[in-house]
Amino acid sequence: MHPHNNSRNHNHLNHDRAHDRPNDHTHDSRSPPIEYLDHPADLKFRVYGETIEEAFEYAALAMFGAMIDTATVHQTETLKIDLVADDCEDLLYDFLSELLYLFEAEEIVFGWFDVKRIEERCGKYHLIACASGEEIDTDRHRFGIGVKAVTFHEMVIERTDRGYLIQAILDT
Amino acid sequence: MPTKNKKREMPKLTRVTDYIWDIPTDYREKMRVPGRLFLSPRLLEGLEIDTLSQTANVATLPGIQKYAMAMPDAHPGYGFPIGGVAAFDSEEGVISPGGVGFDINCGVRVIRTNLTEADIRPKIGKLVDALFRAVPTGVGAKSKLKVSDSELRRVFEDGAKWAVEEGYGVPEDLIHCEENGRIELPGDLKVSEKVMKRGRPQLGTLGSGNHFLEVQCVREIYDNKIADAFGLHKGDITVMIHCGSRGAGHQICTDHLRALERASKKYGIELVDRQLACAPVQSKEGQEYFAAMCAGANYAWANRQVITHWVRETFHRFFGADIEMDLVYDVAHNVAKLEKHTIDGRQRMVYVHRKGATRAFPAGHPDVPKAYRSVGQPVLIPGSMGTPSYILCGMEKAMELTFGSACHGAGRVGSRKKALRDFRGEDIEKELLAKGITVKATNPSILAEEAPAVYKPSDAVVDVVHRVGIACRVVQVVPIGVAKG
């Protein structure tokens, strides 16, 4: 299992849409939606989405993709996530932390993420999402590294001329 | 593109001795005290700029005493560097989850046996397999324990004492743990429902990453008198357990990092890095974090105690019930503690943050168990997978120089991504086997990611600590069998 081999072809999102945009100066059109970067101790990733919702989905996929080949995860259970935070970075921290919590407390491994809506209302950021996966079965699920927690360290959420870029570091 | 790290200047360090280097307060604005690095000239060459700047950042926090310190194994962390030590005044200072880390009371314990390498060698493969089965290991591994809510609350309140009272160990184990395996909670237990739910399925599990369970052999004795006091002799088999508070601790840190970030704003503490989130230690938020952190630390001690019990059961099955398996000691290397230290000739209470640093109290200190009080506290320094570990002994200089602290291990130097590119787990397994080390992991990729080459050699780190005189080398132990998450 290598994080790079994770579920590009198994995610419900249509990555190819992103390939049609011509005037992209921020990253070239062949760049994958999920990139794992070198970091001395932990897990650093960068993801690109056409929308902020899609970028959040890829961030979640990057986190689980580092732990397991998400192609081996079936979609038998779906949990709903509903969060409110003061800013977008807090929302990302809370979203990934919530998924990590559900993974460990409910013992469900996720491989599919559908962020339905992220919006700003009255100075607060709201997120509604669904995460799908199945109960952990260590006979079948081959985990690599574990993610302990999400950090704010070098966290970037940025609007680019083609969509959104997210960078984050997870403590492993 | 994401914001590039601004080019930061390498600070001009002030040489105090060949092994002590200070970051002057004019390195960056708002530093209240200098930074202090304990490094050999060679380790200094390889030091990352982020380790320096994070040490300087810690020096900006209110109430910091003497120096923001970095141990010889320091490397960049979040907010505080890993290998960082900082003490804050117990009234005017702050407390910060960034100074403890996500894995609260990640720590190490060593069990000594009266077995020799010759007893172990013929059975090592089967023994490592059996230990691997006895102790749930790796991501997603389920605990063998079924604890109720009230039992789990007692785990957070009573730590290793809970485990011993439940039959997972003997009372002597508690005497040989830092804090006797339990920090008295300052008030009623208050942890979130999430902490409870994340903690329940993982009690009695090793975890993953750099955590391990190792069967080792005492290879070198550097100080006979102290080794005798620790009950260690050349050729003895020891067992080392390295793990922490699992998801419970991670959740406590996650919860409070957000709460303390809000508190930093509320109390007007200017943060140069978001991960330095902190609160005045006497504020409601500060004390709530401290209480929850203590509960997390207790969980970790209970965890290592339960694992110890299963290790003993396994050894007894292989080698008989009458073999000796006494706990030498158990140290926390991610923790904040309220301790008494002499500062400018006066005794003061301070919150000492040790993030990737080990307490190293000297002979005569009341917190050192009676059996070791004439020599000092055992300081346990795990190596990386397949490399030697060291047992040191706390020295008086640690009280003068480092708030009674020493290094904690071998700092990581290579990324996991690069390790996966450069190594194959199967090759690492073979290489280690050729050196007489049997390893077993949940997944070969773990062996690649934890390849010995991605860590700084721990002997260089230990050498600095020994030369500076904060802890002296007592024994070197080498691995024979390793179980990895």
XYZ file of C-alpha atoms in Angstrom:
657
model
C 0.000 0.000 0.000
C 1.301 3.402 -0.804
C -0.589 6.593 -0.158
C -0.094 7.597 -3.777
C -1.930 4.621 -5.045
C -5.057 5.433 -3.202
C -8.419 5.566 -4.661
C -8.134 7.946 -7.570
C -10.259 5.583 -9.525
C -12.520 4.609 -6.731
C -13.668 7.912 -5.440
C -17.110 9.051 -6.379
C -15.810 12.398 -7.529
C -15.202 12.985 -11.180
C -11.583 14.080 -11.245
C -11.560 14.520 -15.001
C -13.649 17.617 -14.841
C -10.630 19.421 -13.492
C -8.594 18.558 -16.534
C -10.513 20.709 -18.957
C -9.676 24.082 -17.505
C -7.236 25.975 -19.704
C -6.011 29.006 -17.755
C -4.508 27.399 -14.768
C -1.429 29.101 -13.420
C -1.436 27.579 -10.001
C -0.796 23.942 -10.777
C -0.664 22.083 -13.991
C -3.673 20.214 -15.205
C -1.989 16.842 -14.841
C -1.324 17.299 -11.147
C -3.264 14.753 -9.139
C -5.931 15.993 -6.775
C -3.979 14.562 -3.840
C -0.256 15.048 -3.318
C 1.700 13.735 -0.361
C 4.703 15.907 0.431
C 7.950 15.163 2.203
C 7.830 15.879 5.915
C 10.465 14.663 8.379
C 8.134 13.165 10.938
C 4.541 13.344 9.900
C 2.086 13.345 7.057
C 1.837 16.452 4.915
C -0.556 16.635 2.008
C -1.856 19.090 -0.532
C -5.157 18.618 -2.338
C -6.944 20.525 -5.069
C -10.677 20.825 -5.581
C -12.802 22.782 -7.998
C -14.963 23.835 -5.095
C -14.223 24.195 -1.404
C -16.486 21.190 -0.786
C -14.489 19.063 -3.208
C -11.204 20.199 -1.625
C -12.522 19.118 1.796
C -13.498 15.732 0.341
C -9.997 15.242 -1.018
C -8.497 16.285 2.313
C -10.516 13.553 4.040
C -9.532 11.093 1.341
C -5.864 12.087 1.757
C -6.089 11.345 5.489
C -7.676 7.901 5.097
C -5.648 7.147 1.973
C -2.486 7.464 4.055
C -3.727 4.804 6.469
C -5.253 2.315 4.049
C -5.812 1.647 0.378
C -9.324 3.103 0.343
C -10.171 0.882 -2.634
C -10.423 -1.987 -0.141
C -13.097 -0.192 1.869
C -16.709 -1.061 1.096
C -19.472 1.422 1.405
C -21.930 -0.173 3.796
C -22.424 2.550 6.388
C -22.919 6.262 5.989
C -22.628 8.776 8.780
C -23.733 12.378 8.620
C -21.477 15.169 9.835
C -22.764 18.594 10.720
C -20.286 21.189 11.993
C -20.047 24.885 12.732
C -16.777 26.761 13.214
C -15.427 30.296 13.442
C -13.352 30.159 10.287
C -12.507 27.867 7.424
C -9.307 26.510 8.988
C -11.148 25.643 12.185
C -13.781 23.924 10.056
C -11.176 21.778 8.309
C -9.527 20.924 11.638
C -12.918 19.994 13.111
C -13.986 18.019 10.013
C -10.858 15.860 9.877
C -10.792 15.505 13.689
C -14.440 14.386 13.634
C -13.676 11.737 10.998
C -10.728 10.507 13.019
C -12.902 10.358 16.110
C -15.637 8.391 14.309
C -12.995 6.057 12.856
C -11.653 5.191 16.308
C -14.787 5.436 18.451
C -17.261 3.818 16.045
C -14.560 1.593 14.540
C -15.623 2.446 11.007
C -13.065 2.995 8.255
C -14.120 5.532 5.649
C -13.345 5.632 1.956
C -16.006 7.930 0.511
C -16.774 11.514 1.393
C -19.546 13.738 0.183
C -19.340 17.290 1.460
C -22.745 18.627 0.574
C -22.332 22.206 1.633
C -19.862 24.607 3.190
C -21.206 28.092 3.688
C -20.651 31.210 5.692
C -23.654 32.457 7.620
C -23.554 35.258 10.186
C -19.783 35.039 10.511
C -19.807 31.273 11.121
C -18.786 28.495 8.783
C -21.185 25.586 8.425
C -20.476 22.173 6.949
C -22.811 19.322 6.110
C -21.222 16.113 4.884
C -21.617 12.364 4.658
C -18.833 9.857 5.149
C -19.254 6.264 4.011
C -17.321 3.157 4.810
C -17.583 -0.019 6.811
C -16.770 -1.587 10.148
C -13.047 -2.202 10.605
C -12.078 -5.763 9.829
C -8.333 -6.153 10.469
C -8.309 -9.474 8.619
C -9.240 -7.671 5.435
C -8.220 -4.055 6.022
C -4.457 -3.672 5.771
C -3.567 -0.534 7.647
C -0.233 1.201 7.335
C 0.528 4.198 9.513
C -1.981 5.576 11.959
C -2.974 9.227 12.113
C -3.077 10.507 15.680
C -4.433 13.969 15.157
C -4.933 16.946 12.875
C -2.720 20.007 13.328
C -2.934 23.668 12.372
C 0.749 23.577 11.499
C 1.363 25.035 8.026
C -2.344 24.663 7.288
C -3.323 26.468 4.090
C -6.766 26.881 2.545
C -6.482 29.042 -0.493
C -8.640 30.098 -3.382
C -6.787 29.650 -6.636
C -7.907 30.726 -10.069
C -9.208 27.234 -10.634
C -10.711 26.316 -7.340
C -9.331 25.571 -3.936
C -6.106 24.282 -2.515
C -5.764 22.754 0.936
C -2.525 21.871 2.669
C -2.365 20.244 6.077
C -0.084 18.215 8.315
C -1.367 15.277 10.320
C 0.419 13.933 13.384
C 1.314 10.269 12.870
C 0.341 28.502 -4.375
C 0.554 27.923 -0.672
C 2.516 30.493 1.202
C 6.146 29.551 1.084
C 7.967 29.532 4.380
C 9.547 32.931 4.666
C 13.273 32.672 4.440
C 14.410 32.739 8.000
C 17.816 33.631 9.136
C 19.885 31.058 10.922
C 20.326 32.688 14.313
C 23.772 33.497 15.484
C 24.165 31.182 18.411
C 26.147 31.986 21.510
C 28.499 29.219 22.521
C 28.269 28.475 26.239
C 30.263 25.249 26.109
C 30.976 22.799 23.281
C 27.608 21.191 24.062
C 25.462 24.150 25.090
C 24.413 26.866 22.634
C 22.113 29.802 23.301
C 19.707 31.582 20.951
C 19.966 35.239 22.002
C 16.761 37.140 22.751
C 17.355 39.480 19.830
C 16.905 36.577 17.378
C 13.260 37.432 17.132
C 10.885 39.929 18.673
C 9.075 39.201 21.899
C 11.504 36.597 23.225
C 11.353 36.847 27.008
C 14.273 34.509 27.656
C 17.019 33.047 25.469
C 16.689 29.666 23.795
C 19.121 26.983 24.870
C 20.199 24.018 22.761
C 22.062 21.005 24.068
C 23.966 19.735 21.060
C 27.317 18.440 19.961
C 29.030 20.356 17.146
C 28.066 17.479 14.823
C 24.382 17.459 15.805
C 24.378 21.252 15.512
C 25.365 20.972 11.865
C 22.334 18.839 11.093
C 19.878 20.918 13.092
C 16.817 22.126 11.198
C 16.097 25.853 11.167
C 12.522 25.053 12.268
C 13.799 23.491 15.485
C 15.638 26.724 16.244
C 12.757 29.011 15.377
C 10.255 26.877 17.301
C 12.530 27.008 20.350
C 12.687 30.789 19.969
C 8.872 30.907 19.627
C 8.436 29.080 22.936
C 10.643 31.760 24.531
C 7.928 34.342 23.741
C 5.315 32.751 26.011
C 4.357 34.495 29.262
C 5.907 33.279 32.498
C 8.664 31.195 30.914
C 11.594 30.591 33.243
C 15.310 30.703 32.450
C 15.399 29.300 28.890
C 13.266 27.661 26.203
C 15.257 24.462 25.827
C 15.856 21.862 23.153
C 17.362 18.490 23.960
C 19.966 16.930 21.620
C 17.327 14.851 19.816
C 15.158 17.917 19.102
C 13.355 18.156 15.780
C 10.485 20.268 14.473
C 7.106 19.637 16.049
C 3.911 21.664 16.195
C 4.317 24.852 18.189
C 6.959 23.483 20.525
C 9.781 21.447 19.034
C 9.864 17.742 19.859
C 12.667 17.425 22.374
C 11.537 20.699 23.943
C 11.581 21.543 27.646
C 10.025 24.708 29.077
C 9.017 25.662 32.618
C 6.372 28.268 33.361
C 5.706 30.059 36.620
C 2.825 28.370 38.450
C 1.026 31.675 39.014
C 2.017 33.997 36.171
C 2.824 31.449 33.484
C 0.868 29.587 30.834
C 0.097 25.978 30.045
C 0.015 24.717 26.446
C -1.056 21.437 24.834
C 1.580 22.181 22.176
C 4.215 21.752 24.888
C 2.987 18.239 25.663
C 2.012 16.857 22.286
C -0.956 14.869 21.038
C 0.178 11.609 22.567
C -0.087 12.577 26.221
C 2.285 10.492 28.369
C 3.761 8.684 25.480
C 6.423 6.880 27.436
C 8.633 3.915 27.968
C 8.963 1.137 30.499
C 11.553 -1.544 30.920
C 11.067 -4.938 32.532
C 14.129 -6.921 33.587
C 14.234 -10.714 33.588
C 16.655 -13.320 34.882
C 16.720 -14.933 31.442
C 19.765 -14.870 29.187
C 20.134 -14.560 25.447
C 20.770 -18.315 25.276
C 17.339 -18.971 26.838
C 15.609 -16.703 24.364
C 17.348 -17.277 21.033
C 15.913 -20.685 20.146
C 12.353 -19.463 20.758
C 12.537 -15.866 19.590
C 10.399 -16.253 16.456
C 7.587 -17.977 18.335
C 7.951 -15.589 21.269
C 7.593 -12.473 19.081
C 4.562 -14.057 17.373
C 3.013 -14.794 20.748
C 3.678 -11.262 22.042
C 2.150 -9.920 18.863
C -0.984 -11.952 19.525
C -1.077 -11.089 23.226
C -0.834 -7.320 22.738
C -3.194 -5.829 20.117
C -0.944 -3.860 17.805
C -1.367 -1.441 14.899
C -4.143 0.743 13.523
C -7.620 -0.636 14.048
C -6.523 -3.361 16.498
C -9.283 -4.007 18.992
C -8.719 -4.116 22.728
C -9.215 -7.425 24.520
C -10.658 -5.526 27.472
C -14.283 -4.672 27.906
C -14.419 -1.791 30.348
C -17.609 -0.150 31.542
C -17.993 3.625 31.768
C -17.297 3.606 35.486
C -14.196 1.432 35.029
C -12.958 3.737 32.291
C -13.437 6.698 34.598
C -11.286 4.915 37.155
C -8.623 4.380 34.483
C -8.502 8.158 33.944
C -8.489 8.794 37.692
C -6.184 6.083 38.947
C -3.911 5.130 36.065
C -1.649 2.145 36.688
C -3.126 1.786 40.178
C -6.449 0.836 38.572
C -4.691 -1.804 36.506
C -2.834 -3.327 39.460
C -6.018 -3.380 41.553
C -7.725 -5.217 38.705
C -4.999 -7.848 38.743
C -2.824 -6.539 35.916
C 0.403 -6.404 37.862
C 1.825 -6.242 41.362
C 2.053 -3.307 43.825
C 5.835 -3.099 43.299
C 5.137 -2.046 39.707
C 3.592 1.188 40.958
C 6.610 2.051 43.090
C 8.757 1.839 39.969
C 6.711 4.206 37.821
C 7.198 7.933 37.472
C 4.477 9.462 39.728
C 3.713 5.909 40.855
C 1.761 5.542 37.625
C -0.877 8.039 38.636
C -1.131 11.817 38.829
C -3.725 12.888 41.381
C -6.380 14.760 39.406
C -6.742 18.379 40.504
C -10.525 18.077 41.013
C -13.206 15.867 39.517
C -12.577 13.981 36.307
C -13.758 16.044 33.348
C -13.171 14.587 29.920
C -15.478 14.799 26.909
C -17.747 12.007 25.753
C -15.499 11.776 22.700
C -12.494 11.062 24.908
C -14.424 8.294 26.652
C -15.625 6.770 23.386
C -12.222 6.928 21.735
C -10.486 5.618 24.840
C -12.722 2.621 25.498
C -11.867 0.393 22.515
C -8.132 1.100 22.744
C -7.217 0.416 26.357
C -4.497 -2.225 26.322
C -3.315 -1.614 22.757
C 0.148 -0.662 21.551
C -0.767 1.640 18.668
C 1.331 2.287 15.595
C 4.097 4.537 14.262
C 7.222 4.560 16.381
C 5.595 2.581 19.186
C 6.958 -0.875 19.842
C 7.368 -3.813 22.126
C 10.898 -5.133 22.178
C 12.723 -8.108 23.626
C 16.249 -6.889 24.330
C 19.561 -7.992 25.764
C 21.877 -5.907 27.977
C 24.951 -5.602 25.764
C 27.128 -2.970 27.485
C 27.456 -1.828 31.059
C 28.922 1.675 31.433
C 28.410 2.086 35.184
C 28.485 -1.069 37.284
C 27.304 0.483 40.514
C 24.206 2.094 39.038
C 23.460 -0.905 36.799
C 23.532 -3.059 39.949
C 21.108 -0.694 41.653
C 18.794 -0.968 38.614
C 19.134 -4.768 38.786
C 20.714 -4.997 35.328
C 23.629 -7.251 34.392
C 25.427 -7.912 31.155
C 23.580 -10.522 29.089
C 20.245 -10.100 30.893
C 17.094 -10.123 28.800
C 14.888 -7.068 29.166
C 11.562 -6.063 27.621
C 10.849 -2.484 26.560
C 7.353 -1.141 25.952
C 6.988 2.193 24.146
C 3.448 3.558 23.793
C 1.097 6.211 25.100
C -2.485 7.255 25.743
C -3.793 6.226 22.324
C -6.918 7.938 20.953
C -7.975 9.140 24.405
C -4.902 11.344 24.712
C -5.095 12.486 21.094
C -8.720 13.520 21.614
C -7.896 15.406 24.845
C -5.241 17.365 22.987
C -7.521 17.956 19.983
C -10.372 19.215 22.222
C -8.177 21.519 24.280
C -6.091 22.889 21.436
C -9.278 24.507 20.127
C -10.405 25.626 23.591
C -7.003 27.090 24.437
C -6.767 28.848 21.137
C -9.913 30.729 22.042
C -8.478 31.298 25.511
C -5.280 32.801 24.077
C -7.392 35.420 22.345
C -9.578 35.945 25.406
C -6.594 36.597 27.671
C -4.752 38.695 25.097
C -1.806 36.328 24.662
C -0.159 37.123 21.371
C 0.808 33.897 19.581
C 3.559 33.807 17.027
C 2.345 30.340 15.934
C -1.199 29.010 16.148
C -0.004 25.697 17.576
C 1.386 27.528 20.626
C -2.224 27.967 21.832
C -2.115 28.340 25.599
C -3.913 29.850 28.565
C -2.796 31.350 31.844
C -2.169 28.293 33.935
C -4.454 29.488 36.706
C -7.331 30.334 34.339
C -10.356 28.063 34.083
C -9.280 26.938 30.594
C -5.703 26.327 31.710
C -6.717 24.240 34.687
C -9.267 22.291 32.658
C -6.573 21.354 30.177
C -4.154 20.428 32.951
C -6.775 18.196 34.628
C -7.657 16.490 31.343
C -3.975 16.059 30.501
C -3.428 14.370 33.892
C -6.343 12.023 33.080
C -4.718 11.269 29.718
C -1.406 10.573 31.437
C -3.156 8.173 33.818
C -4.758 6.347 30.906
C -1.302 5.867 29.361
C 0.094 4.412 32.598
C -2.861 2.036 32.832
C -2.282 1.095 29.197
C 1.394 0.253 29.685
C 0.533 -1.635 32.873
C -2.084 -3.831 31.186
C 0.337 -4.523 28.311
C 3.009 -5.453 30.879
C 0.650 -8.036 32.317
C 0.113 -9.682 28.939
C 3.862 -9.633 28.273
C 4.437 -11.391 31.604
C 1.746 -13.983 30.871
C 3.396 -14.708 27.533
C 6.888 -15.043 29.023
C 5.579 -17.264 31.815
C 4.004 -19.553 29.226
C 7.332 -19.861 27.433
C 9.766 -19.918 30.329
C 7.800 -20.939 33.410
C 5.978 -19.044 36.127
C 9.007 -18.672 38.374
C 11.097 -16.424 36.119
C 11.657 -12.871 37.365
C 9.957 -10.057 35.489
C 10.306 -6.933 37.574
C 9.602 -3.455 36.347
C 12.829 -1.420 36.318
C 11.054 1.864 35.661
C 8.423 3.686 33.601
C 8.909 7.224 32.277
C 6.625 9.723 30.558
C 8.170 11.700 27.722
C 5.173 13.855 26.686
C 3.772 15.563 29.743
C 3.418 18.782 31.783
C 4.018 18.501 35.525
C 3.797 20.817 38.507
C 7.248 20.563 40.107
C 9.441 22.394 42.576
C 12.677 23.795 41.140
C 15.334 26.223 42.357
C 15.384 29.332 40.187
C 17.765 32.191 40.996
C 18.409 30.628 44.383
C 14.714 30.446 45.294
C 12.452 27.390 45.373
C 9.596 27.913 42.957
C 6.659 25.870 41.709
C 6.654 25.614 37.914
C 4.741 23.736 35.233
C 7.484 21.875 33.412
C 6.470 20.957 29.855
C 8.397 18.005 28.482
C 7.537 17.247 24.874
C 9.774 14.457 23.735
C 11.895 14.816 26.845
C 12.333 12.555 29.859
C 12.379 13.505 33.520
C 15.882 12.861 34.884
C 15.855 13.423 38.642
C 19.134 12.886 40.508
C 20.116 10.892 43.578
C 18.412 12.051 46.738
C 15.329 13.503 45.040
C 12.203 12.502 46.996
C 10.386 11.518 43.786
C 12.990 8.872 42.939
C 11.914 5.438 44.246
C 13.724 4.321 47.428
C 15.524 1.507 45.628
C 17.228 4.018 43.328
C 17.426 7.067 45.591
C 21.119 6.654 46.274
C 21.940 6.661 42.548
C 19.187 8.583 40.695
C 16.167 7.972 38.486
C 16.403 5.568 35.552
C 16.087 7.506 32.287
C 14.886 5.252 29.476
C 15.905 6.192 25.950
C 14.371 3.957 23.278
C 16.253 3.515 20.024
C 14.498 3.317 16.707
C 13.527 -0.096 15.350
C 16.529 -2.380 15.279
C 18.940 0.029 16.958
C 20.244 0.027 20.550
C 18.332 1.649 23.389
C 19.977 3.184 26.439
C 19.247 3.308 30.126
C 20.697 6.380 31.784
C 20.541 7.791 35.275
C 19.444 11.318 36.229
C 22.200 13.582 37.591
C 22.347 16.685 39.764
C 23.267 18.870 36.772
C 19.796 18.200 35.314
C 18.275 20.152 38.210
C 20.643 23.058 37.532
C 20.403 23.088 33.759
C 17.223 21.483 32.405
C 14.537 21.457 35.100
C 15.440 17.831 35.724
C 15.101 16.692 32.091
C 17.019 14.751 29.456
C 16.489 13.557 25.883
C 13.854 10.965 24.932
C 15.115 9.000 21.963
C 16.224 9.177 18.417
C 14.793 12.049 16.392
C 13.355 11.266 12.987
C 15.278 12.720 10.030
C 13.654 11.174 6.959
C 10.033 11.466 5.843
C 7.728 8.485 5.717
C 7.162 9.176 2.045
C 10.884 9.025 1.299
C 11.243 5.902 3.434
C 8.508 4.176 1.424
C 10.303 5.188 -1.752
C 13.748 4.079 -0.558
C 13.008 0.884 1.343
C 10.914 -2.245 1.098
C 9.554 -3.693 4.296
C 10.553 -7.222 3.270
C 14.185 -6.118 2.753
C 14.316 -4.352 6.088
C 12.973 -7.486 7.742
C 15.708 -9.594 6.122
C 18.471 -7.103 6.956
C 17.420 -7.019 10.584
C 17.147 -10.794 10.741
C 20.722 -11.040 9.441
C 21.729 -8.882 12.423
C 19.918 -11.258 14.772
C 16.768 -9.174 15.169
C 13.380 -10.767 14.537
C 10.722 -8.201 13.650
C 7.020 -8.577 13.176
C 4.695 -5.814 12.005
C 1.044 -5.610 11.023
C 2.082 -4.527 7.528
C 5.517 -4.599 5.795
C 5.098 -0.911 4.878
C 5.471 -0.097 8.592
C 8.946 -1.655 8.530
C 9.921 0.521 5.554
C 8.559 3.674 7.153
C 10.366 2.941 10.396
C 13.630 1.861 8.749
C 16.607 2.535 11.058
C 18.115 4.922 8.473
C 15.297 7.470 8.897
C 16.271 8.160 12.504
C 19.173 10.021 14.054
C 21.474 7.565 15.786
C 20.558 7.582 19.471
C 24.167 7.079 20.609
C 25.114 10.608 19.454
C 22.139 12.018 21.350
C 22.910 10.060 24.506
C 26.551 11.098 24.285
C 25.607 14.797 24.609
C 23.365 14.173 27.611
C 26.167 12.181 29.252
C 28.860 14.786 28.515
C 26.750 17.696 29.713
C 26.137 15.661 32.849
C 22.329 15.804 32.987
C 22.099 11.996 32.870
C 24.888 9.442 32.798
C 25.066 6.346 30.615
C 24.395 3.158 32.569
C 23.654 0.380 30.084
C 23.100 -0.233 26.399
C 20.459 -2.764 25.406
C 20.136 -4.221 21.916
C 16.970 -5.610 20.337
C 16.487 -9.317 19.655
C 12.788 -9.351 18.865
C 10.504 -6.462 17.906
C 6.731 -6.171 17.552
C 5.679 -3.041 15.640
C 2.281 -1.474 14.998
